[in-house]
Short mmCIF file of N, CA, C and O in Angstrom, two decimals:
data_model
loop_
_atom_site.label_atom_id
_atom_site.label_comp_id
_atom_site.label_asym_id
_atom_site.label_seq_id
_atom_site.Cartn_x
_atom_site.Cartn_y
_atom_site.Cartn_z
N UNK A 18 15.21 -3.99 39.34
CA UNK A 18 14.21 -5.03 39.54
C UNK A 18 14.43 -5.70 40.89
O UNK A 18 14.58 -6.89 41.00
N UNK A 19 14.49 -4.94 41.93
CA UNK A 19 14.70 -5.48 43.27
C UNK A 19 13.40 -6.09 43.78
O UNK A 19 12.31 -5.69 43.41
N UNK A 20 13.56 -7.08 44.66
CA UNK A 20 12.39 -7.70 45.25
C UNK A 20 12.76 -8.81 46.20
O UNK A 20 13.92 -9.01 46.55
N UNK A 21 11.73 -9.56 46.59
CA UNK A 21 11.90 -10.65 47.54
C UNK A 21 11.39 -11.94 46.94
O UNK A 21 10.28 -11.99 46.41
N UNK A 22 12.20 -12.99 47.06
CA UNK A 22 11.81 -14.32 46.64
C UNK A 22 11.31 -15.06 47.89
O UNK A 22 12.05 -15.22 48.85
N UNK A 23 10.05 -15.47 47.86
CA UNK A 23 9.47 -16.25 48.95
C UNK A 23 9.53 -17.72 48.57
O UNK A 23 9.13 -18.09 47.46
N UNK A 24 10.03 -18.55 49.47
CA UNK A 24 10.22 -19.97 49.18
C UNK A 24 9.77 -20.82 50.36
O UNK A 24 9.59 -20.32 51.47
N UNK A 25 9.62 -22.12 50.12
CA UNK A 25 9.21 -23.06 51.16
C UNK A 25 10.40 -23.33 52.07
O UNK A 25 11.32 -24.06 51.71
N UNK A 26 10.37 -22.76 53.25
CA UNK A 26 11.47 -22.91 54.20
C UNK A 26 11.56 -24.27 54.85
O UNK A 26 12.54 -24.57 55.53
N UNK A 27 10.55 -25.14 54.63
CA UNK A 27 10.60 -26.50 55.17
C UNK A 27 11.14 -27.49 54.14
O UNK A 27 11.18 -28.68 54.40
N UNK A 28 11.54 -26.99 53.00
CA UNK A 28 12.01 -27.83 51.89
C UNK A 28 13.53 -27.70 51.74
O UNK A 28 14.03 -26.60 51.50
N UNK A 29 14.22 -28.81 51.89
CA UNK A 29 15.68 -28.80 51.76
C UNK A 29 16.14 -28.46 50.35
O UNK A 29 17.12 -27.74 50.15
N UNK A 30 15.43 -28.95 49.33
CA UNK A 30 15.79 -28.65 47.95
C UNK A 30 15.57 -27.17 47.65
O UNK A 30 16.38 -26.53 46.99
N UNK A 31 14.46 -26.63 48.15
CA UNK A 31 14.15 -25.21 47.95
C UNK A 31 15.21 -24.34 48.61
O UNK A 31 15.67 -23.35 48.04
N UNK A 32 15.61 -24.72 49.81
CA UNK A 32 16.63 -23.99 50.55
C UNK A 32 17.95 -24.01 49.79
O UNK A 32 18.61 -22.98 49.63
N UNK A 33 18.31 -25.16 49.27
CA UNK A 33 19.55 -25.28 48.48
C UNK A 33 19.49 -24.39 47.25
O UNK A 33 20.45 -23.70 46.91
N UNK A 34 18.36 -24.38 46.56
CA UNK A 34 18.20 -23.56 45.35
C UNK A 34 18.34 -22.08 45.69
O UNK A 34 18.99 -21.31 44.97
N UNK A 35 17.74 -21.66 46.80
CA UNK A 35 17.82 -20.25 47.21
C UNK A 35 19.26 -19.88 47.55
O UNK A 35 19.75 -18.82 47.14
N UNK A 36 19.96 -20.74 48.27
CA UNK A 36 21.38 -20.47 48.58
C UNK A 36 22.20 -20.36 47.30
O UNK A 36 23.10 -19.53 47.20
N UNK A 37 21.90 -21.20 46.30
CA UNK A 37 22.60 -21.17 45.02
C UNK A 37 22.41 -19.81 44.34
O UNK A 37 23.36 -19.20 43.85
N UNK A 38 21.17 -19.33 44.32
CA UNK A 38 20.89 -18.03 43.69
C UNK A 38 21.54 -16.90 44.49
O UNK A 38 22.10 -15.96 43.92
N UNK A 39 21.47 -16.98 45.82
CA UNK A 39 22.06 -15.92 46.66
C UNK A 39 23.57 -15.80 46.47
O UNK A 39 24.11 -14.70 46.54
N UNK A 40 24.24 -16.91 46.20
CA UNK A 40 25.69 -16.86 45.96
C UNK A 40 26.02 -16.08 44.69
O UNK A 40 27.12 -15.60 44.53
N UNK A 41 25.04 -15.95 43.80
CA UNK A 41 25.25 -15.24 42.55
C UNK A 41 24.64 -13.85 42.56
O UNK A 41 24.54 -13.20 41.52
N UNK A 42 24.24 -13.38 43.72
CA UNK A 42 23.58 -12.07 43.85
C UNK A 42 24.62 -10.96 43.73
O UNK A 42 25.18 -10.49 44.71
N UNK A 43 24.84 -10.52 42.50
CA UNK A 43 25.83 -9.47 42.22
C UNK A 43 25.31 -8.08 42.58
O UNK A 43 26.10 -7.17 42.80
N UNK A 44 24.02 -7.90 42.57
CA UNK A 44 23.44 -6.57 42.69
C UNK A 44 23.02 -6.19 44.10
O UNK A 44 22.88 -5.01 44.40
N UNK A 45 22.75 -7.18 44.93
CA UNK A 45 22.20 -6.91 46.26
C UNK A 45 20.71 -6.61 46.20
O UNK A 45 20.10 -6.26 47.21
N UNK A 46 20.09 -6.75 45.02
CA UNK A 46 18.67 -6.47 44.85
C UNK A 46 17.77 -7.64 45.20
O UNK A 46 16.55 -7.52 45.18
N UNK A 47 18.36 -8.78 45.51
CA UNK A 47 17.59 -9.98 45.82
C UNK A 47 17.51 -10.18 47.33
O UNK A 47 18.54 -10.22 48.01
N UNK A 48 16.30 -10.26 47.82
CA UNK A 48 16.07 -10.61 49.22
C UNK A 48 15.28 -11.91 49.22
O UNK A 48 14.60 -12.24 48.24
N UNK A 49 15.35 -12.65 50.30
CA UNK A 49 14.59 -13.89 50.41
C UNK A 49 13.82 -13.92 51.72
O UNK A 49 14.21 -13.28 52.70
N UNK A 50 12.74 -14.68 51.71
CA UNK A 50 11.93 -14.89 52.91
C UNK A 50 11.18 -16.20 52.71
O UNK A 50 10.97 -16.64 51.58
N UNK A 51 10.78 -16.80 53.81
CA UNK A 51 10.05 -18.05 53.71
C UNK A 51 8.56 -17.80 53.54
O UNK A 51 8.03 -16.80 54.00
N UNK A 52 7.91 -18.73 52.90
CA UNK A 52 6.46 -18.67 52.75
C UNK A 52 5.77 -18.91 54.09
O UNK A 52 4.59 -18.60 54.24
N UNK A 53 6.50 -19.46 55.05
CA UNK A 53 5.94 -19.73 56.37
C UNK A 53 5.96 -18.50 57.28
O UNK A 53 5.45 -18.55 58.39
N UNK A 54 6.54 -17.41 56.83
CA UNK A 54 6.66 -16.21 57.64
C UNK A 54 5.30 -15.60 57.98
O UNK A 54 4.29 -15.82 57.30
N UNK A 55 5.29 -14.82 59.00
CA UNK A 55 4.07 -14.18 59.49
C UNK A 55 3.56 -13.14 58.45
O UNK A 55 4.33 -12.32 57.97
N UNK A 56 2.29 -13.22 58.11
CA UNK A 56 1.66 -12.25 57.23
C UNK A 56 2.01 -12.36 55.76
O UNK A 56 1.71 -11.44 54.99
N UNK A 57 2.60 -13.47 55.34
CA UNK A 57 3.02 -13.61 53.94
C UNK A 57 1.82 -13.62 53.00
O UNK A 57 1.83 -12.95 51.96
N UNK A 58 0.77 -14.36 53.33
CA UNK A 58 -0.41 -14.43 52.44
C UNK A 58 -1.00 -13.05 52.21
O UNK A 58 -1.33 -12.68 51.08
N UNK A 59 -1.10 -12.28 53.27
CA UNK A 59 -1.66 -10.94 53.16
C UNK A 59 -0.75 -10.04 52.33
O UNK A 59 -1.21 -9.27 51.49
N UNK A 60 0.55 -10.12 52.57
CA UNK A 60 1.50 -9.29 51.84
C UNK A 60 1.47 -9.58 50.34
O UNK A 60 1.58 -8.68 49.52
N UNK A 61 1.31 -10.87 50.00
CA UNK A 61 1.31 -11.27 48.60
C UNK A 61 -0.08 -11.21 47.97
O UNK A 61 -0.22 -11.37 46.76
N UNK A 62 -1.10 -11.04 48.80
CA UNK A 62 -2.46 -10.96 48.29
C UNK A 62 -3.00 -12.28 47.78
O UNK A 62 -3.70 -12.32 46.77
N UNK A 63 -2.65 -13.37 48.47
CA UNK A 63 -3.13 -14.69 48.07
C UNK A 63 -3.81 -15.36 49.26
O UNK A 63 -3.51 -15.05 50.41
N UNK A 64 -4.72 -16.30 48.99
CA UNK A 64 -5.36 -17.01 50.10
C UNK A 64 -4.34 -17.85 50.87
O UNK A 64 -3.40 -18.40 50.28
N UNK A 65 -4.51 -17.95 52.16
CA UNK A 65 -3.58 -18.74 52.98
C UNK A 65 -3.49 -20.18 52.52
O UNK A 65 -2.45 -20.81 52.63
N UNK A 66 -4.57 -20.71 51.98
CA UNK A 66 -4.59 -22.10 51.52
C UNK A 66 -3.68 -22.33 50.32
O UNK A 66 -3.32 -23.46 50.01
N UNK A 67 -3.28 -21.26 49.63
CA UNK A 67 -2.43 -21.38 48.44
C UNK A 67 -0.99 -20.95 48.66
O UNK A 67 -0.18 -21.00 47.73
N UNK A 68 -0.65 -20.55 49.86
CA UNK A 68 0.68 -19.99 50.12
C UNK A 68 1.79 -20.94 49.70
O UNK A 68 2.76 -20.54 49.06
N UNK A 69 1.69 -22.21 50.02
CA UNK A 69 2.78 -23.16 49.75
C UNK A 69 2.70 -23.79 48.37
O UNK A 69 3.48 -24.69 48.06
N UNK A 70 1.80 -23.32 47.51
CA UNK A 70 1.66 -23.90 46.17
C UNK A 70 2.89 -23.68 45.30
O UNK A 70 3.20 -24.51 44.46
N UNK A 71 3.56 -22.53 45.47
CA UNK A 71 4.69 -22.20 44.59
C UNK A 71 5.53 -21.10 45.22
O UNK A 71 5.06 -20.36 46.08
N UNK A 72 6.76 -21.01 44.75
CA UNK A 72 7.62 -19.89 45.14
C UNK A 72 6.98 -18.62 44.58
O UNK A 72 6.28 -18.65 43.56
N UNK A 73 7.22 -17.51 45.25
CA UNK A 73 6.64 -16.25 44.81
C UNK A 73 7.72 -15.17 44.78
O UNK A 73 8.62 -15.15 45.63
N UNK A 74 7.62 -14.26 43.82
CA UNK A 74 8.51 -13.09 43.72
C UNK A 74 7.64 -11.86 43.91
O UNK A 74 6.61 -11.70 43.25
N UNK A 75 8.03 -11.00 44.82
CA UNK A 75 7.31 -9.75 45.07
C UNK A 75 8.30 -8.63 44.80
O UNK A 75 9.23 -8.43 45.57
N UNK A 76 8.09 -7.91 43.70
CA UNK A 76 9.06 -6.85 43.37
C UNK A 76 8.63 -5.53 43.98
O UNK A 76 7.55 -5.39 44.54
N UNK A 77 9.52 -4.55 43.87
CA UNK A 77 9.29 -3.26 44.53
C UNK A 77 8.12 -2.49 43.94
O UNK A 77 7.59 -1.59 44.58
N UNK A 78 7.70 -2.84 42.73
CA UNK A 78 6.54 -2.17 42.14
C UNK A 78 5.23 -2.76 42.65
O UNK A 78 4.16 -2.24 42.36
N UNK A 79 5.33 -3.87 43.39
CA UNK A 79 4.15 -4.51 43.94
C UNK A 79 3.68 -5.72 43.15
O UNK A 79 2.76 -6.42 43.56
N UNK A 80 4.31 -5.98 41.99
CA UNK A 80 3.94 -7.15 41.19
C UNK A 80 4.33 -8.43 41.92
O UNK A 80 5.37 -8.48 42.58
N UNK A 81 3.51 -9.47 41.76
CA UNK A 81 3.79 -10.77 42.35
C UNK A 81 3.79 -11.79 41.23
O UNK A 81 2.83 -11.89 40.46
N UNK A 82 4.88 -12.54 41.11
CA UNK A 82 4.98 -13.64 40.15
C UNK A 82 5.05 -14.93 40.94
O UNK A 82 5.49 -14.93 42.09
N UNK A 83 4.67 -16.03 40.31
CA UNK A 83 4.77 -17.30 41.01
C UNK A 83 5.40 -18.37 40.13
O UNK A 83 5.47 -18.23 38.91
N UNK A 84 5.89 -19.41 40.78
CA UNK A 84 6.46 -20.55 40.07
C UNK A 84 7.73 -20.22 39.31
O UNK A 84 8.61 -19.51 39.79
N UNK A 85 7.80 -20.75 38.10
CA UNK A 85 8.99 -20.58 37.26
C UNK A 85 9.26 -19.10 36.98
O UNK A 85 10.42 -18.67 36.94
N UNK A 86 8.21 -18.33 36.80
CA UNK A 86 8.40 -16.90 36.54
C UNK A 86 9.04 -16.22 37.74
O UNK A 86 9.90 -15.35 37.60
N UNK A 87 8.64 -16.62 38.95
CA UNK A 87 9.22 -16.05 40.17
C UNK A 87 10.71 -16.36 40.26
O UNK A 87 11.52 -15.49 40.61
N UNK A 88 11.08 -17.59 39.96
CA UNK A 88 12.49 -17.97 40.01
C UNK A 88 13.29 -17.18 38.97
O UNK A 88 14.38 -16.70 39.25
N UNK A 89 12.74 -17.04 37.77
CA UNK A 89 13.42 -16.26 36.73
C UNK A 89 13.58 -14.80 37.13
O UNK A 89 14.60 -14.17 36.86
N UNK A 90 12.56 -14.25 37.78
CA UNK A 90 12.65 -12.86 38.26
C UNK A 90 13.74 -12.72 39.32
O UNK A 90 14.50 -11.75 39.31
N UNK A 91 13.83 -13.70 40.21
CA UNK A 91 14.87 -13.67 41.25
C UNK A 91 16.26 -13.76 40.64
O UNK A 91 17.17 -13.02 41.04
N UNK A 92 16.44 -14.64 39.67
CA UNK A 92 17.74 -14.78 39.00
C UNK A 92 18.06 -13.47 38.25
O UNK A 92 19.20 -13.00 38.29
N UNK A 93 17.08 -12.88 37.61
CA UNK A 93 17.29 -11.61 36.92
C UNK A 93 17.76 -10.53 37.89
O UNK A 93 18.69 -9.78 37.60
N UNK A 94 17.11 -10.45 39.04
CA UNK A 94 17.49 -9.44 40.05
C UNK A 94 18.90 -9.71 40.56
O UNK A 94 19.69 -8.78 40.72
N UNK A 95 19.22 -10.97 40.81
CA UNK A 95 20.54 -11.32 41.34
C UNK A 95 21.65 -10.99 40.35
O UNK A 95 22.70 -10.48 40.73
N UNK A 96 21.41 -11.28 39.08
CA UNK A 96 22.44 -11.07 38.05
C UNK A 96 22.46 -9.65 37.50
O UNK A 96 23.40 -9.26 36.83
N UNK A 97 21.38 -8.91 37.72
CA UNK A 97 21.32 -7.55 37.20
C UNK A 97 21.02 -7.48 35.72
O UNK A 97 21.42 -6.54 35.04
N UNK A 98 20.31 -8.48 35.21
CA UNK A 98 19.93 -8.50 33.80
C UNK A 98 18.54 -9.11 33.67
O UNK A 98 18.18 -10.01 34.42
N UNK A 99 17.78 -8.63 32.71
CA UNK A 99 16.43 -9.15 32.49
C UNK A 99 16.43 -10.38 31.58
O UNK A 99 15.36 -10.91 31.27
N UNK A 100 17.59 -10.85 31.16
CA UNK A 100 17.67 -11.95 30.20
C UNK A 100 16.90 -13.19 30.67
O UNK A 100 16.13 -13.77 29.88
N UNK A 101 17.03 -13.65 31.93
CA UNK A 101 16.25 -14.83 32.33
C UNK A 101 14.74 -14.63 32.16
O UNK A 101 14.04 -15.54 31.72
N UNK A 102 14.23 -13.45 32.48
CA UNK A 102 12.80 -13.19 32.31
C UNK A 102 12.41 -13.11 30.84
O UNK A 102 11.35 -13.59 30.44
N UNK A 103 13.25 -12.51 30.02
CA UNK A 103 12.97 -12.42 28.58
C UNK A 103 12.93 -13.82 27.98
O UNK A 103 12.01 -14.15 27.20
N UNK A 104 13.89 -14.66 28.34
CA UNK A 104 13.90 -16.04 27.84
C UNK A 104 12.66 -16.80 28.31
O UNK A 104 12.03 -17.53 27.54
N UNK A 105 12.30 -16.62 29.57
CA UNK A 105 11.12 -17.29 30.12
C UNK A 105 9.86 -16.91 29.34
O UNK A 105 9.00 -17.75 29.09
N UNK A 106 9.77 -15.67 28.92
CA UNK A 106 8.56 -15.19 28.24
C UNK A 106 8.53 -15.52 26.75
O UNK A 106 7.59 -15.16 26.05
N UNK A 107 9.54 -16.23 26.27
CA UNK A 107 9.57 -16.68 24.89
C UNK A 107 8.57 -17.83 24.74
O UNK A 107 8.57 -18.76 25.55
N UNK A 108 7.72 -17.77 23.70
CA UNK A 108 6.75 -18.86 23.50
C UNK A 108 7.45 -20.22 23.46
O UNK A 108 8.50 -20.38 22.86
N UNK A 109 6.87 -21.17 24.12
CA UNK A 109 7.44 -22.52 24.20
C UNK A 109 8.30 -22.68 25.43
O UNK A 109 8.19 -23.68 26.14
N UNK A 110 9.18 -21.73 25.69
CA UNK A 110 10.05 -21.79 26.86
C UNK A 110 9.20 -21.69 28.13
O UNK A 110 9.39 -22.43 29.09
N UNK A 111 8.26 -20.76 28.13
CA UNK A 111 7.37 -20.57 29.28
C UNK A 111 6.65 -21.88 29.62
O UNK A 111 6.63 -22.30 30.77
N UNK A 112 6.05 -22.50 28.61
CA UNK A 112 5.30 -23.74 28.84
C UNK A 112 6.20 -24.84 29.38
O UNK A 112 5.82 -25.56 30.32
N UNK A 113 7.39 -24.96 28.81
CA UNK A 113 8.33 -25.97 29.27
C UNK A 113 8.78 -25.72 30.71
O UNK A 113 8.74 -26.62 31.55
N UNK A 114 9.18 -24.49 31.00
CA UNK A 114 9.62 -24.17 32.36
C UNK A 114 8.49 -24.34 33.37
O UNK A 114 8.71 -24.83 34.48
N UNK A 115 7.28 -23.94 33.01
CA UNK A 115 6.16 -24.10 33.92
C UNK A 115 5.88 -25.57 34.21
O UNK A 115 5.60 -25.95 35.36
N UNK A 116 5.96 -26.42 33.18
CA UNK A 116 5.72 -27.85 33.37
C UNK A 116 6.79 -28.46 34.28
O UNK A 116 6.47 -29.22 35.20
N UNK A 117 8.04 -28.11 34.03
CA UNK A 117 9.12 -28.63 34.86
C UNK A 117 8.97 -28.12 36.29
O UNK A 117 9.10 -28.89 37.25
N UNK A 118 8.65 -26.84 36.45
CA UNK A 118 8.47 -26.27 37.78
C UNK A 118 7.35 -27.00 38.53
O UNK A 118 7.51 -27.36 39.70
N UNK A 119 6.20 -27.20 37.89
CA UNK A 119 5.07 -27.87 38.55
C UNK A 119 5.46 -29.28 38.99
O UNK A 119 5.12 -29.71 40.09
N UNK A 120 6.20 -30.00 38.14
CA UNK A 120 6.62 -31.36 38.51
C UNK A 120 7.55 -31.31 39.73
O UNK A 120 7.36 -32.03 40.71
N UNK A 121 8.57 -30.47 39.65
CA UNK A 121 9.55 -30.37 40.75
C UNK A 121 8.86 -29.90 42.03
O UNK A 121 9.09 -30.46 43.11
N UNK A 122 8.00 -28.89 41.94
CA UNK A 122 7.33 -28.37 43.12
C UNK A 122 6.45 -29.42 43.78
O UNK A 122 6.40 -29.52 45.01
N UNK A 123 5.78 -30.23 42.98
CA UNK A 123 4.89 -31.24 43.55
C UNK A 123 5.66 -32.43 44.14
O UNK A 123 5.09 -33.21 44.90
N UNK A 124 6.94 -32.56 43.81
CA UNK A 124 7.77 -33.64 44.34
C UNK A 124 8.97 -33.11 45.14
O UNK A 124 9.92 -33.83 45.39
N UNK A 125 8.92 -31.85 45.56
CA UNK A 125 10.10 -31.19 46.13
C UNK A 125 10.65 -31.85 47.38
O UNK A 125 11.84 -31.76 47.65
N UNK A 126 9.83 -32.52 48.15
CA UNK A 126 10.34 -33.14 49.37
C UNK A 126 11.07 -34.45 49.09
O UNK A 126 11.70 -35.01 49.98
N UNK A 127 11.02 -34.92 47.86
CA UNK A 127 11.72 -36.15 47.47
C UNK A 127 13.12 -35.88 46.95
O UNK A 127 13.93 -36.79 46.84
N UNK A 128 13.40 -34.64 46.57
CA UNK A 128 14.70 -34.29 46.00
C UNK A 128 15.71 -34.02 47.11
O UNK A 128 15.36 -33.53 48.18
N UNK A 129 16.99 -34.32 46.84
CA UNK A 129 18.01 -34.02 47.86
C UNK A 129 18.18 -32.51 48.03
O UNK A 129 17.95 -31.75 47.09
N UNK A 130 18.54 -32.14 49.20
CA UNK A 130 18.73 -30.72 49.48
C UNK A 130 19.71 -30.53 50.61
O UNK A 130 20.64 -31.31 50.78
N UNK A 131 19.47 -29.52 51.38
CA UNK A 131 20.29 -29.20 52.54
C UNK A 131 19.34 -29.09 53.73
O UNK A 131 18.14 -29.31 53.59
N UNK A 132 19.86 -28.73 54.87
CA UNK A 132 19.00 -28.54 56.02
C UNK A 132 17.97 -27.45 55.69
O UNK A 132 18.35 -26.35 55.30
N UNK A 133 16.68 -27.77 55.81
CA UNK A 133 15.68 -26.76 55.50
C UNK A 133 15.88 -25.48 56.32
O UNK A 133 16.26 -25.52 57.49
N UNK A 134 15.64 -24.36 55.68
CA UNK A 134 15.86 -23.05 56.30
C UNK A 134 15.14 -22.93 57.63
O UNK A 134 15.67 -22.41 58.60
N UNK A 135 13.91 -23.42 57.70
CA UNK A 135 13.13 -23.29 58.93
C UNK A 135 13.69 -24.11 60.09
O UNK A 135 13.44 -23.79 61.24
N UNK A 136 14.44 -25.16 59.79
CA UNK A 136 15.09 -25.93 60.86
C UNK A 136 16.25 -25.16 61.46
O UNK A 136 16.49 -25.21 62.66
N UNK A 137 17.00 -24.46 60.63
CA UNK A 137 18.17 -23.72 61.12
C UNK A 137 17.84 -22.28 61.53
O UNK A 137 18.66 -21.64 62.18
N UNK A 138 16.68 -21.78 61.14
CA UNK A 138 16.26 -20.41 61.49
C UNK A 138 14.78 -20.43 61.93
O UNK A 138 13.93 -19.79 61.29
N UNK A 139 14.44 -21.13 63.00
CA UNK A 139 13.02 -21.29 63.36
C UNK A 139 12.31 -19.97 63.66
O UNK A 139 11.09 -19.87 63.46
N UNK A 140 13.01 -18.96 64.09
CA UNK A 140 12.37 -17.67 64.40
C UNK A 140 11.80 -17.03 63.14
O UNK A 140 10.78 -16.34 63.18
N UNK A 141 12.43 -17.27 61.99
CA UNK A 141 11.99 -16.69 60.72
C UNK A 141 10.76 -17.38 60.15
O UNK A 141 10.16 -16.91 59.20
N UNK A 142 10.42 -18.50 60.73
CA UNK A 142 9.32 -19.30 60.17
C UNK A 142 8.15 -19.32 61.11
O UNK A 142 7.15 -19.86 60.94
#
């Protein structure tokens, strides 16, 4: 289940979360990229106006997940197990995780984080 997690590179909390997941990448199947990168909307098949709405997971089969499902897919790829995705798809869990994700995503610039990825890697953004 290899793929790429696209995240908001201008968000310190998002950057911290991505670094946290990358530290646990046992498989090497997890890649990351910023949503601010060149051609991201086209690659993911979404309108440019919606690019920063949520994190996105683009797996090698071409599937694109967004929000909480994208994060679960990234964690699954990093750990080498589908358990996070299976748990996410359990009735009730999906609704709860989606609600929490929407709240956090809409307030992401208020949460503590680290230096946003785009500040330390401007060429990538």
